[in-house]
Short mmCIF file of C-alpha atoms in Angstrom, two decimals:
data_model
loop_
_atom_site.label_atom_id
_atom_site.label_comp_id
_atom_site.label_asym_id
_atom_site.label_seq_id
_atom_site.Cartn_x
_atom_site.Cartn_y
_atom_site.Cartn_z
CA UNK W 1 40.31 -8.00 -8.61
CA UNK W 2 39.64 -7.17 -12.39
CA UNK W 3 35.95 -6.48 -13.32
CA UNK W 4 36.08 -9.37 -15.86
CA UNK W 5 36.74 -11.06 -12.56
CA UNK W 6 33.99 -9.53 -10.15
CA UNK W 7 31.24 -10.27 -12.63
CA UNK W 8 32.17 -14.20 -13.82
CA UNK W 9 32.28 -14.48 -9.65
CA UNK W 10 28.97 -12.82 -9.22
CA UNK W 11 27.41 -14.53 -12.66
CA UNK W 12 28.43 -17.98 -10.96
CA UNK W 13 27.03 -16.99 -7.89
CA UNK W 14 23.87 -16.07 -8.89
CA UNK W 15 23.47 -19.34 -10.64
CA UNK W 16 24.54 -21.02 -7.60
CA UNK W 17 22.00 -19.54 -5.40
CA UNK W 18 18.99 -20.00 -8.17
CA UNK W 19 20.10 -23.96 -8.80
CA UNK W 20 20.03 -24.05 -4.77
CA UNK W 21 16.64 -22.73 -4.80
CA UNK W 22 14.99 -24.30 -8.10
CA UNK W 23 12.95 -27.42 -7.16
CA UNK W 24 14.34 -30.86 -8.37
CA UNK W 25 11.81 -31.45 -11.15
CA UNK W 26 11.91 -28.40 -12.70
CA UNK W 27 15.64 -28.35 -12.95
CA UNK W 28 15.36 -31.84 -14.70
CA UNK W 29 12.22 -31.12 -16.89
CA UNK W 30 13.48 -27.38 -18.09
CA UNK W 31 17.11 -27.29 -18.47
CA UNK W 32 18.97 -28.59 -21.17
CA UNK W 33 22.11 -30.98 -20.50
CA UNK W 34 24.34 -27.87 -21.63
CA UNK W 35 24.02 -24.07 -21.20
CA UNK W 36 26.13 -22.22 -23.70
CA UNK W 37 24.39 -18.72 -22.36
CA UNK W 38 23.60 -17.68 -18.73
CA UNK W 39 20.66 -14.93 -18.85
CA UNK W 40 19.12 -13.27 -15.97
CA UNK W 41 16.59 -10.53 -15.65
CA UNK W 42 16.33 -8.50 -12.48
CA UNK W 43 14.41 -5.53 -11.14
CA UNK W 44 13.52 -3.87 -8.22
CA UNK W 45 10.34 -5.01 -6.80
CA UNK W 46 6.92 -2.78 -4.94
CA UNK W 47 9.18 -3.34 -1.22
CA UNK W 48 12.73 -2.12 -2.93
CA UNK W 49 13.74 -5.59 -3.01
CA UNK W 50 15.92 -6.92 -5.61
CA UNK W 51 14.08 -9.59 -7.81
CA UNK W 52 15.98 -12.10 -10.26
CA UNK W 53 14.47 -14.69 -12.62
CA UNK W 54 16.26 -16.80 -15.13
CA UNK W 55 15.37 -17.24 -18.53
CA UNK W 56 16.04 -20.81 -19.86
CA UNK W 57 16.33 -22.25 -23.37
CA UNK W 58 13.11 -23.60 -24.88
CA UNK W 59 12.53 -27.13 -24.76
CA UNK W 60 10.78 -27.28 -28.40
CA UNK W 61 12.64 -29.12 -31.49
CA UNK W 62 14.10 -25.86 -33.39
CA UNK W 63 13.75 -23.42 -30.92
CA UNK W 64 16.94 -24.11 -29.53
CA UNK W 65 17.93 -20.18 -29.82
CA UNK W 66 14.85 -18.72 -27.89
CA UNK W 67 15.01 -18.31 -24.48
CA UNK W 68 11.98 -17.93 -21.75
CA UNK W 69 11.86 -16.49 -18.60
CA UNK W 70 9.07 -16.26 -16.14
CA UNK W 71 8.71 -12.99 -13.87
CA UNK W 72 6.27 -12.12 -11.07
CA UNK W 73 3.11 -10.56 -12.49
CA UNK W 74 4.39 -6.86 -11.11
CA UNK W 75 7.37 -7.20 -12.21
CA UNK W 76 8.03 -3.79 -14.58
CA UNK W 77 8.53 -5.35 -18.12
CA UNK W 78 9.52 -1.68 -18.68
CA UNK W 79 12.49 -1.55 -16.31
CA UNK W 80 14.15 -5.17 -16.58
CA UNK W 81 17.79 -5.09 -16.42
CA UNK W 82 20.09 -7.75 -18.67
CA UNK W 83 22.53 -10.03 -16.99
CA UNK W 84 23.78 -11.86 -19.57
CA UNK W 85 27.51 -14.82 -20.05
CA UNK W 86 29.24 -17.16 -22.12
CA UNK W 87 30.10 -20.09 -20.32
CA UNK W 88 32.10 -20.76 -23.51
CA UNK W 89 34.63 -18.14 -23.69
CA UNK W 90 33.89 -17.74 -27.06
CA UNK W 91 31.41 -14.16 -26.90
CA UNK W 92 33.05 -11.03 -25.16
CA UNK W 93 29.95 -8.63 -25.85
CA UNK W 94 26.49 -8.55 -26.71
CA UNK W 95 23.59 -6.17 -27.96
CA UNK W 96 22.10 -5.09 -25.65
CA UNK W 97 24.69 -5.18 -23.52
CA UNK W 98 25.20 -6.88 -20.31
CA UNK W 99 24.30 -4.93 -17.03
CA UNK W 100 21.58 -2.71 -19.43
CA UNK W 101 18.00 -1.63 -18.96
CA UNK W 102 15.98 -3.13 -21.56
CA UNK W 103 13.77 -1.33 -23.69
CA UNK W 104 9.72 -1.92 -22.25
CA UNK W 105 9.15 -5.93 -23.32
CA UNK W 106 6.00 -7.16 -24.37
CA UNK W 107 4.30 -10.21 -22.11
CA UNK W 108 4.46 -13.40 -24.15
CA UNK W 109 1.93 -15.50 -22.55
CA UNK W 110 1.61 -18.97 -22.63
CA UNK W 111 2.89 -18.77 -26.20
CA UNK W 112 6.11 -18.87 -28.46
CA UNK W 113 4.90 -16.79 -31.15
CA UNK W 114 8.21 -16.15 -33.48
CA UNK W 115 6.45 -13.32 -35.16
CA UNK W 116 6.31 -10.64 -32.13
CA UNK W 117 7.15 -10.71 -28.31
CA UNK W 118 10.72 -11.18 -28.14
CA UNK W 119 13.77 -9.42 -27.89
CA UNK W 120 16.82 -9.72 -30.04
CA UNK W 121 19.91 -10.37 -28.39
CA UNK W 122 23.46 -10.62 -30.68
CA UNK W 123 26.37 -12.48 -29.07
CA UNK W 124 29.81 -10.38 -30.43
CA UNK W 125 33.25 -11.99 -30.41
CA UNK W 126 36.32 -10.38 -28.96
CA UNK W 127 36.78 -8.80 -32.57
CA UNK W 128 33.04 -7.47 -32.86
CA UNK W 129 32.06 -9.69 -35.12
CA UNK W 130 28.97 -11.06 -34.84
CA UNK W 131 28.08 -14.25 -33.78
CA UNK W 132 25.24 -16.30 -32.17
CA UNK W 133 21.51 -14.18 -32.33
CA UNK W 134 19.50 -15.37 -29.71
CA UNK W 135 15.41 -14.77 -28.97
CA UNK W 136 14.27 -13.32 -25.40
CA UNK W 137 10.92 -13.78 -24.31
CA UNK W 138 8.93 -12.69 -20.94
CA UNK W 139 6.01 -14.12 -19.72
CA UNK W 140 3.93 -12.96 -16.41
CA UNK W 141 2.06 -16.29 -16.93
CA UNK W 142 4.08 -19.51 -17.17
CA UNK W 143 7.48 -20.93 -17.03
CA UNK W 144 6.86 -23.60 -19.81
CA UNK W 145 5.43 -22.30 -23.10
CA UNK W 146 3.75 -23.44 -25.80
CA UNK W 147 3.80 -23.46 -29.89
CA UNK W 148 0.50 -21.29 -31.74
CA UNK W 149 -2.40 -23.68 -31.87
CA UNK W 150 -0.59 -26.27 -29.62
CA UNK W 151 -2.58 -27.36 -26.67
CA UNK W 152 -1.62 -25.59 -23.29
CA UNK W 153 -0.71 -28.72 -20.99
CA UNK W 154 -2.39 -28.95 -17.62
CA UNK W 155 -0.36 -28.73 -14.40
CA UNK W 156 -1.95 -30.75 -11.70
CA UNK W 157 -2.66 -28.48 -8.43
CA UNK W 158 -0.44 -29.13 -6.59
CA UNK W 159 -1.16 -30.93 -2.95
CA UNK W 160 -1.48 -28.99 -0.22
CA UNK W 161 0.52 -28.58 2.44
CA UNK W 162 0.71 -27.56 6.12
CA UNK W 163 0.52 -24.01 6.95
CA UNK W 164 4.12 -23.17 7.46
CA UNK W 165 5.52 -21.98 10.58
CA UNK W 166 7.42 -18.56 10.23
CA UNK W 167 11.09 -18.24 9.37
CA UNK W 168 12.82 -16.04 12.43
CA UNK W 169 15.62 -13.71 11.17
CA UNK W 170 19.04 -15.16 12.51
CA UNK W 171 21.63 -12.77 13.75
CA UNK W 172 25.19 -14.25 11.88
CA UNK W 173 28.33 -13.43 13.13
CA UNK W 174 31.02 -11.86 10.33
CA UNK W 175 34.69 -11.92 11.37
CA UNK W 176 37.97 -11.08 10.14
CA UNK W 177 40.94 -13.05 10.63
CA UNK W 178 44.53 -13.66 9.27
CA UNK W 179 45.93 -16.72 7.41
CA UNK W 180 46.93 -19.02 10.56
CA UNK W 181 42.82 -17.95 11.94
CA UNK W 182 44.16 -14.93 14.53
CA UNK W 183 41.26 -12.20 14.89
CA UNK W 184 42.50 -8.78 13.32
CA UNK W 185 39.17 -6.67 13.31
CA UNK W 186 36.35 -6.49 15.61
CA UNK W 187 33.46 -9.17 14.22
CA UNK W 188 30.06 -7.59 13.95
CA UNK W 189 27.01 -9.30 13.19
CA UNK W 190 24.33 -9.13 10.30
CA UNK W 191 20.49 -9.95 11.33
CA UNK W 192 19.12 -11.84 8.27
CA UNK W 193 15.45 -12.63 7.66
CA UNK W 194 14.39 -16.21 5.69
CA UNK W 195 16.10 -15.98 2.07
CA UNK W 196 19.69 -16.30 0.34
CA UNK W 197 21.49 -13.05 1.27
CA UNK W 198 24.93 -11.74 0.31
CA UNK W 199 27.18 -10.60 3.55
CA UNK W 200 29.58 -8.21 2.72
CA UNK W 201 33.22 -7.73 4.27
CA UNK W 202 33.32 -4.63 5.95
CA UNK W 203 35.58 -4.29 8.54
CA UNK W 204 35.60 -0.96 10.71
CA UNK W 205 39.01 -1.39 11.83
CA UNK W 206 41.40 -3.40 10.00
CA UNK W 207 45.04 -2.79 10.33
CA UNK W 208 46.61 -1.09 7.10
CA UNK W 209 48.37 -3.70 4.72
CA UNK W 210 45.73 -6.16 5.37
CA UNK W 211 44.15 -7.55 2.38
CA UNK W 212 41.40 -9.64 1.79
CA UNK W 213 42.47 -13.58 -0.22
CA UNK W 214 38.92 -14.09 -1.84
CA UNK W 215 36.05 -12.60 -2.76
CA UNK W 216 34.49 -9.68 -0.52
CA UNK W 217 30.98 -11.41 0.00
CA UNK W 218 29.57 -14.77 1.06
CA UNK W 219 25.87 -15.57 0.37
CA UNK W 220 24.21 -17.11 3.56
CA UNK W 221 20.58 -19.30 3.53
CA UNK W 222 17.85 -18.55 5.95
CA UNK W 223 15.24 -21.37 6.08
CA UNK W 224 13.45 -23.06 8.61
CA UNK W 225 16.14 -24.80 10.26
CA UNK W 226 18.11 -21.69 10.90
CA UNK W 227 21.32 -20.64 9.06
CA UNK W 228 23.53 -22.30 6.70
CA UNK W 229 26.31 -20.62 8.24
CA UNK W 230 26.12 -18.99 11.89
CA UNK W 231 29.49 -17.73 11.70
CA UNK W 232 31.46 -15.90 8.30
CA UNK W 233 34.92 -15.44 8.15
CA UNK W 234 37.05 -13.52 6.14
CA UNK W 235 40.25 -13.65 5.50
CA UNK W 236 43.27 -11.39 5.68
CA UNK W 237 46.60 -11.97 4.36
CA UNK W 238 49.47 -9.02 5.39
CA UNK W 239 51.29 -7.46 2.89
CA UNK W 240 54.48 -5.58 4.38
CA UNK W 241 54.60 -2.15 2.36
CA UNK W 242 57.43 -1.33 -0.12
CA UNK W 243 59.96 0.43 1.34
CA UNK W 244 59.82 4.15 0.19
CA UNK W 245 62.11 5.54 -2.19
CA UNK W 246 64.16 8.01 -0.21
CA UNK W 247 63.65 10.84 -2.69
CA UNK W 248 59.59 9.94 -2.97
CA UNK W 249 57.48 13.01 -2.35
CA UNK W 250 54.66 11.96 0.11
CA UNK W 251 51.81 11.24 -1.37
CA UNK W 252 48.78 14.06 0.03
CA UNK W 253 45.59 12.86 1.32
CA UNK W 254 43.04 13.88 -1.43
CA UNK W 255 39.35 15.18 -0.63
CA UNK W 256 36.91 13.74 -2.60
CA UNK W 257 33.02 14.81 -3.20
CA UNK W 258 30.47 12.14 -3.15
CA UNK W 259 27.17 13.34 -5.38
CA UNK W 260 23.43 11.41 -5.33
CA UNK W 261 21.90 12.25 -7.95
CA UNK W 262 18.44 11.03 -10.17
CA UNK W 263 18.84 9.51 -13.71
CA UNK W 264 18.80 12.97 -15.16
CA UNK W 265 21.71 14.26 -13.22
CA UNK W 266 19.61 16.05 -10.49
CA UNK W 267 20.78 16.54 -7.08
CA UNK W 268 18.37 14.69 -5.22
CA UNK W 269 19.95 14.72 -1.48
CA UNK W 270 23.29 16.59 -0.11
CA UNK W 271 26.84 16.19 -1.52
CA UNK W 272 29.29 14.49 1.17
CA UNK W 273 33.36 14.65 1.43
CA UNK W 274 35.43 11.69 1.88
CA UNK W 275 39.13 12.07 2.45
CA UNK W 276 41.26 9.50 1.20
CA UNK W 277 44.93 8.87 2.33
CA UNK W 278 47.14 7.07 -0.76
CA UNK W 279 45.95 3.96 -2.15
CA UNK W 280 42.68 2.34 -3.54
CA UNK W 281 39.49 2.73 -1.24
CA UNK W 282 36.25 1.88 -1.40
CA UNK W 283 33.65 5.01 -1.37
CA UNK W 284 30.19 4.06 0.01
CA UNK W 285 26.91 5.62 -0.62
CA UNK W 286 25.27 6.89 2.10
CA UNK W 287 23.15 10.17 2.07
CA UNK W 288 21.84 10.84 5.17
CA UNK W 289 18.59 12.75 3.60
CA UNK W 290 17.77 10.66 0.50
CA UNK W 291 14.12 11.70 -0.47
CA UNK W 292 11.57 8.68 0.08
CA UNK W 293 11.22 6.14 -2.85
CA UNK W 294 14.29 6.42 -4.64
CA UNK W 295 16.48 3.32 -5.10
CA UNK W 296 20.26 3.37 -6.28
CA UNK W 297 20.54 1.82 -9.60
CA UNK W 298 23.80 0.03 -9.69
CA UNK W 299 26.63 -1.20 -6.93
CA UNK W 300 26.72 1.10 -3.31
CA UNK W 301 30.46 1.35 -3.58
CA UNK W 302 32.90 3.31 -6.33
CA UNK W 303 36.55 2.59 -5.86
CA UNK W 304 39.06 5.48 -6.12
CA UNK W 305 42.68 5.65 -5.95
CA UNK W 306 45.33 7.99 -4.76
CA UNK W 307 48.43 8.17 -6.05
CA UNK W 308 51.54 10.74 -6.51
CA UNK W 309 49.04 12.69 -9.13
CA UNK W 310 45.65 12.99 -6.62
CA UNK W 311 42.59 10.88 -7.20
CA UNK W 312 41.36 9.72 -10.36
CA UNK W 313 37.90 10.14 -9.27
CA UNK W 314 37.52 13.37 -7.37
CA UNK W 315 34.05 13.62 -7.66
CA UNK W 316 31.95 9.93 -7.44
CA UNK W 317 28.30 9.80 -8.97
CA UNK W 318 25.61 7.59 -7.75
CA UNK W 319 22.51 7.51 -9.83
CA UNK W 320 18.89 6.92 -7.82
CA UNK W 321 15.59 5.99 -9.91
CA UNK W 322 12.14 7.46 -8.25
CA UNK W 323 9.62 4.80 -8.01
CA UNK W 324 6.42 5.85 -7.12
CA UNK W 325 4.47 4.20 -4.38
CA UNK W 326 0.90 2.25 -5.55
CA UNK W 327 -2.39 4.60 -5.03
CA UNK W 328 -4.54 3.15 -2.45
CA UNK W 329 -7.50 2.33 -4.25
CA UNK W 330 -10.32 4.48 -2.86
CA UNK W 331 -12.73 3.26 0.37
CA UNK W 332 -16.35 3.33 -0.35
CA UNK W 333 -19.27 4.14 2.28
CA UNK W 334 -23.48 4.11 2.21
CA UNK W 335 -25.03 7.50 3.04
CA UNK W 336 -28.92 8.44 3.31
CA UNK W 337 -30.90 10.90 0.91
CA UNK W 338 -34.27 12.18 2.41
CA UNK W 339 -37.08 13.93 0.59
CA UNK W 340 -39.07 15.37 2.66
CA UNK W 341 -42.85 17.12 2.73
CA UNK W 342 -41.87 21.28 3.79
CA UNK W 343 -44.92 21.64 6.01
CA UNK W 344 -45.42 18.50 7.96
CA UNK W 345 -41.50 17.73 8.05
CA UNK W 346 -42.35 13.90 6.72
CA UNK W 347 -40.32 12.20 4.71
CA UNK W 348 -42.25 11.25 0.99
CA UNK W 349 -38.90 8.69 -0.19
CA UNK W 350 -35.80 7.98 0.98
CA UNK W 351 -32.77 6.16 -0.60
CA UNK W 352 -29.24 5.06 0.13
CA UNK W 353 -26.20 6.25 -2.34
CA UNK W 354 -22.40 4.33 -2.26
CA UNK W 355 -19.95 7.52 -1.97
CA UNK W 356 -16.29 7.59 -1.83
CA UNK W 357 -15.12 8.24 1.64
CA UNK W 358 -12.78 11.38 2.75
CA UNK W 359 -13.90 13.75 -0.29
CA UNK W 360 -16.56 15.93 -1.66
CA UNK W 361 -19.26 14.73 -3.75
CA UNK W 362 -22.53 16.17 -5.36
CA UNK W 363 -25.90 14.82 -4.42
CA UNK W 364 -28.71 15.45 -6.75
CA UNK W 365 -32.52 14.55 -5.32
CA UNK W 366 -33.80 11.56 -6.89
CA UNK W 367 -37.64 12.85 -8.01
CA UNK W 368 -38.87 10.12 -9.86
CA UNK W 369 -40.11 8.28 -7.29
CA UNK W 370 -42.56 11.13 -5.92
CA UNK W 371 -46.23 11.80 -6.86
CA UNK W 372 -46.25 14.33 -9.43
CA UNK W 373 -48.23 16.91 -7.53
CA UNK W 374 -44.64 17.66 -5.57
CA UNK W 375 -42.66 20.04 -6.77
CA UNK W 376 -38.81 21.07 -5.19
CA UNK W 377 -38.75 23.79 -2.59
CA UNK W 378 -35.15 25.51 -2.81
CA UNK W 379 -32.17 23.36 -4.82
CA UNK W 380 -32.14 20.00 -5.72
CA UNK W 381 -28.51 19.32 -5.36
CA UNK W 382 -25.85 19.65 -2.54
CA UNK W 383 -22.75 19.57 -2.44
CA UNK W 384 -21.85 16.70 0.92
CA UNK W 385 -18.30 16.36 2.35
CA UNK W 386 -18.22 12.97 3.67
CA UNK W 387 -15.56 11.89 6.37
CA UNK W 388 -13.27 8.68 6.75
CA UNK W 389 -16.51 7.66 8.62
CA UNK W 390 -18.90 7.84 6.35
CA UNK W 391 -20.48 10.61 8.03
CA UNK W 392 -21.74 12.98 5.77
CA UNK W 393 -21.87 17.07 6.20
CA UNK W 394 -24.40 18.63 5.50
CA UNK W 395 -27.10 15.58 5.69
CA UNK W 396 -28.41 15.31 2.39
CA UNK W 397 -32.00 16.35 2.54
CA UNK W 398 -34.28 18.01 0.60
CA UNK W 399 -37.66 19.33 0.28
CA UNK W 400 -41.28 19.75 -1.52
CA UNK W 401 -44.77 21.08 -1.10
CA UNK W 402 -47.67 19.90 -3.34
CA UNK W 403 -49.22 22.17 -5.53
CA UNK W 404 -52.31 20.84 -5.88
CA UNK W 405 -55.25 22.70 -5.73
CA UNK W 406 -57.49 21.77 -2.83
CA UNK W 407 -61.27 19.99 -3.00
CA UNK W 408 -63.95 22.61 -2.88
CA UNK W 409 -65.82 22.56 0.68
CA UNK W 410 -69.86 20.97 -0.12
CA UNK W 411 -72.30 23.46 1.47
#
């Protein structure tokens, strides 16, 4: 299958699975009857889940070249990536270009301001020329914008509904049969929890000359009410190989070294072999010590082939992005400082103080609330290590002796 190919079949199914899963009235009230352009924005979310949002030509008289997408509030307007078609045929390329990170994007709003916010996207044709220049814009905020000055238009609440009971993960089954239905690999089975998911044909042990009719992926629905399909079958149709030219060398099986690296080129978990026999195979990534929080930046599989002449890849690249995980904001707790009178051991004021739990913090003695006669015996500071508790160590006291001078006896 040619790449042209792959990516009009995963374009289309992309917008399958977002039409599936866009309510009725917004696909009335914010699409237009035709869509010349098919854009898409996705990143990798806080979880390492793939997000996707579509952005969709603005409904405003003269604004038919802007389009507006809506993405979760974390989404990283620094790290969106650009899926962008033609339905038309007529533009082959565009700048930027499709399957790019875009440069960081400004939020937009609530607001179609012409002036700043937006991205500049040129449609080429097959030539380079170019052609249509379209307007991007990204809101955290709202799906439906609105013109400078214009009123913002209310969205009733909407009413609410019963809690709703929680989608179980369904276990579908994935097999691999011929033409006429006939099993020819062992089925396996995919656990699925409550979304649209892509299951992938990967059989362990198909016979040679086996190849697969249609596309190597089916997207399956969790909801509610189960599975949309329980069962996924792939099929096979045999190809009987050529018969070998007497004089044909054989071709040698070729070893070839599988790299994960960072987006700088930096080893980031241990080089694996492969060894491929003749023919084109598909090389998966899988490093078995991948640091934590790095996520692969493009498709888990490289295709090499082997022919009379060795590979044409014999060493495969996959690039990994660190994403660091979100600091815990930091847990608070109420500790008491005593002042206290040196020779009777009473306490003259007392006060509580919010500290930050699990560190070391400096106390200072609060005098302003004692008589003035008092004066500090030893420091007026500690320094208190308070645990996860709230316990603190030392306890923060302190202490005084009055100075003044005593009453004269009456004889």
């Amino acid at each position: 299958m040619t790449g042209t190919r792959k990516f009009s079949l995963r374009m289309l199914a992309l917008l399958m699975a977002f039409l599936m899963v866009l309510p009725m009235g917004a696909a009335s009230a914010g699409m237009v009857e035709s869509v010349d352009f098919f854009i898409t924005l996705t990143w990798i979310d806080r979880q390492g889940m793939m997000q996707t949002a579509q952005a969709l030509p603005v409904q405003l008289e003269g604004y038919a070249d802007c389009y507006w997408a809506q993405v979760a509030p974390d989404a990283p307007l620094d790290n969106l990536r650009l899926e962008i078609a033609d339905f038309t045929g007529t533009y082959f390329s565009f700048s930027p270009a499709n399957g790019t990170v875009l440069p960081p994007m400004m939020d937009a709003g609530d607001t179609l301001d012409m002036d700043d916010f937006y991205l500049e996207i040129m449609a080429k044709t097959a030539d380079g020329h170019p052609g249509a220049l379209l307007y991007l814009y990204v809101s955290t905020v709202t799906s439906t914008p609105t013109l400078p000055g214009q009123e913002v238009p209310v969205i009733p609440a909407p009413t609410p509904v019963p809690t709703a009971v929680p989608v179980q993960p369904v276990d579908v089954n994935i097999h691999y049969v011929d033409e006429q239905g006939n099993r020819i690999a062992d089925s396996t089975t995919q656990r699925l929890e409550e979304g649209t998911w892509p299951v992938y044909a990967s059989p362990w042990n198909l016979p040679e000359n086996y190849l697969l009719t249609g596309d190597d992926f089916q997207y399956v629905t969790v909801n509610q009410y189960g599975a949309d399909k329980s069962d996924v079958y792939f099929y096979y149709r045999y190809q009987a190989p050529a018969t070998p030219v007497p004089t044909a060398v054989p071709v040698q099986p070729v070893d070839v070294n599988i790299h994960y690296v960072d987006e700088q080129g930096n080893r980031i978990a241990d080089s694996t072999t492969q060894r491929l026999e003749e023919g084109t195979w598909p090389v998966y990534a899988s490093p078995w010590n991948l640091p934590e929080n790095y996520f692969l930046t493009g498709d888990n599989f490289q295709y090499v082939t082997v022919n009379q002449y060795g590979a044409d890849k014999s060493d495969v690249y996959f690039y990994y992005r660190y994403q660091a995980p979100a600091t815990p904001a930091p847990q608070y707790g109420t500790i008491r400082v005593r002042l206290m009178e040196v020779s009777t051991n009473r306490e003259l004021y007392g006060y509580d103080m919010q500290v930050p739990l699990g560190q070391t913090v400096d106390v200072y003695a609060d005098m302003s609330m004692l008589p003035p006669e008092y004066v500090p015996v030893g420091d007026t500071w500690q320094q208190i290590r308070v645990d996860e508790f709230g316990v603190p160590n030392p306890a923060p006291v302190f202490y005084f002796i009055s100075n003044a001078t005593p009453v004269p006896t009456q004889t």
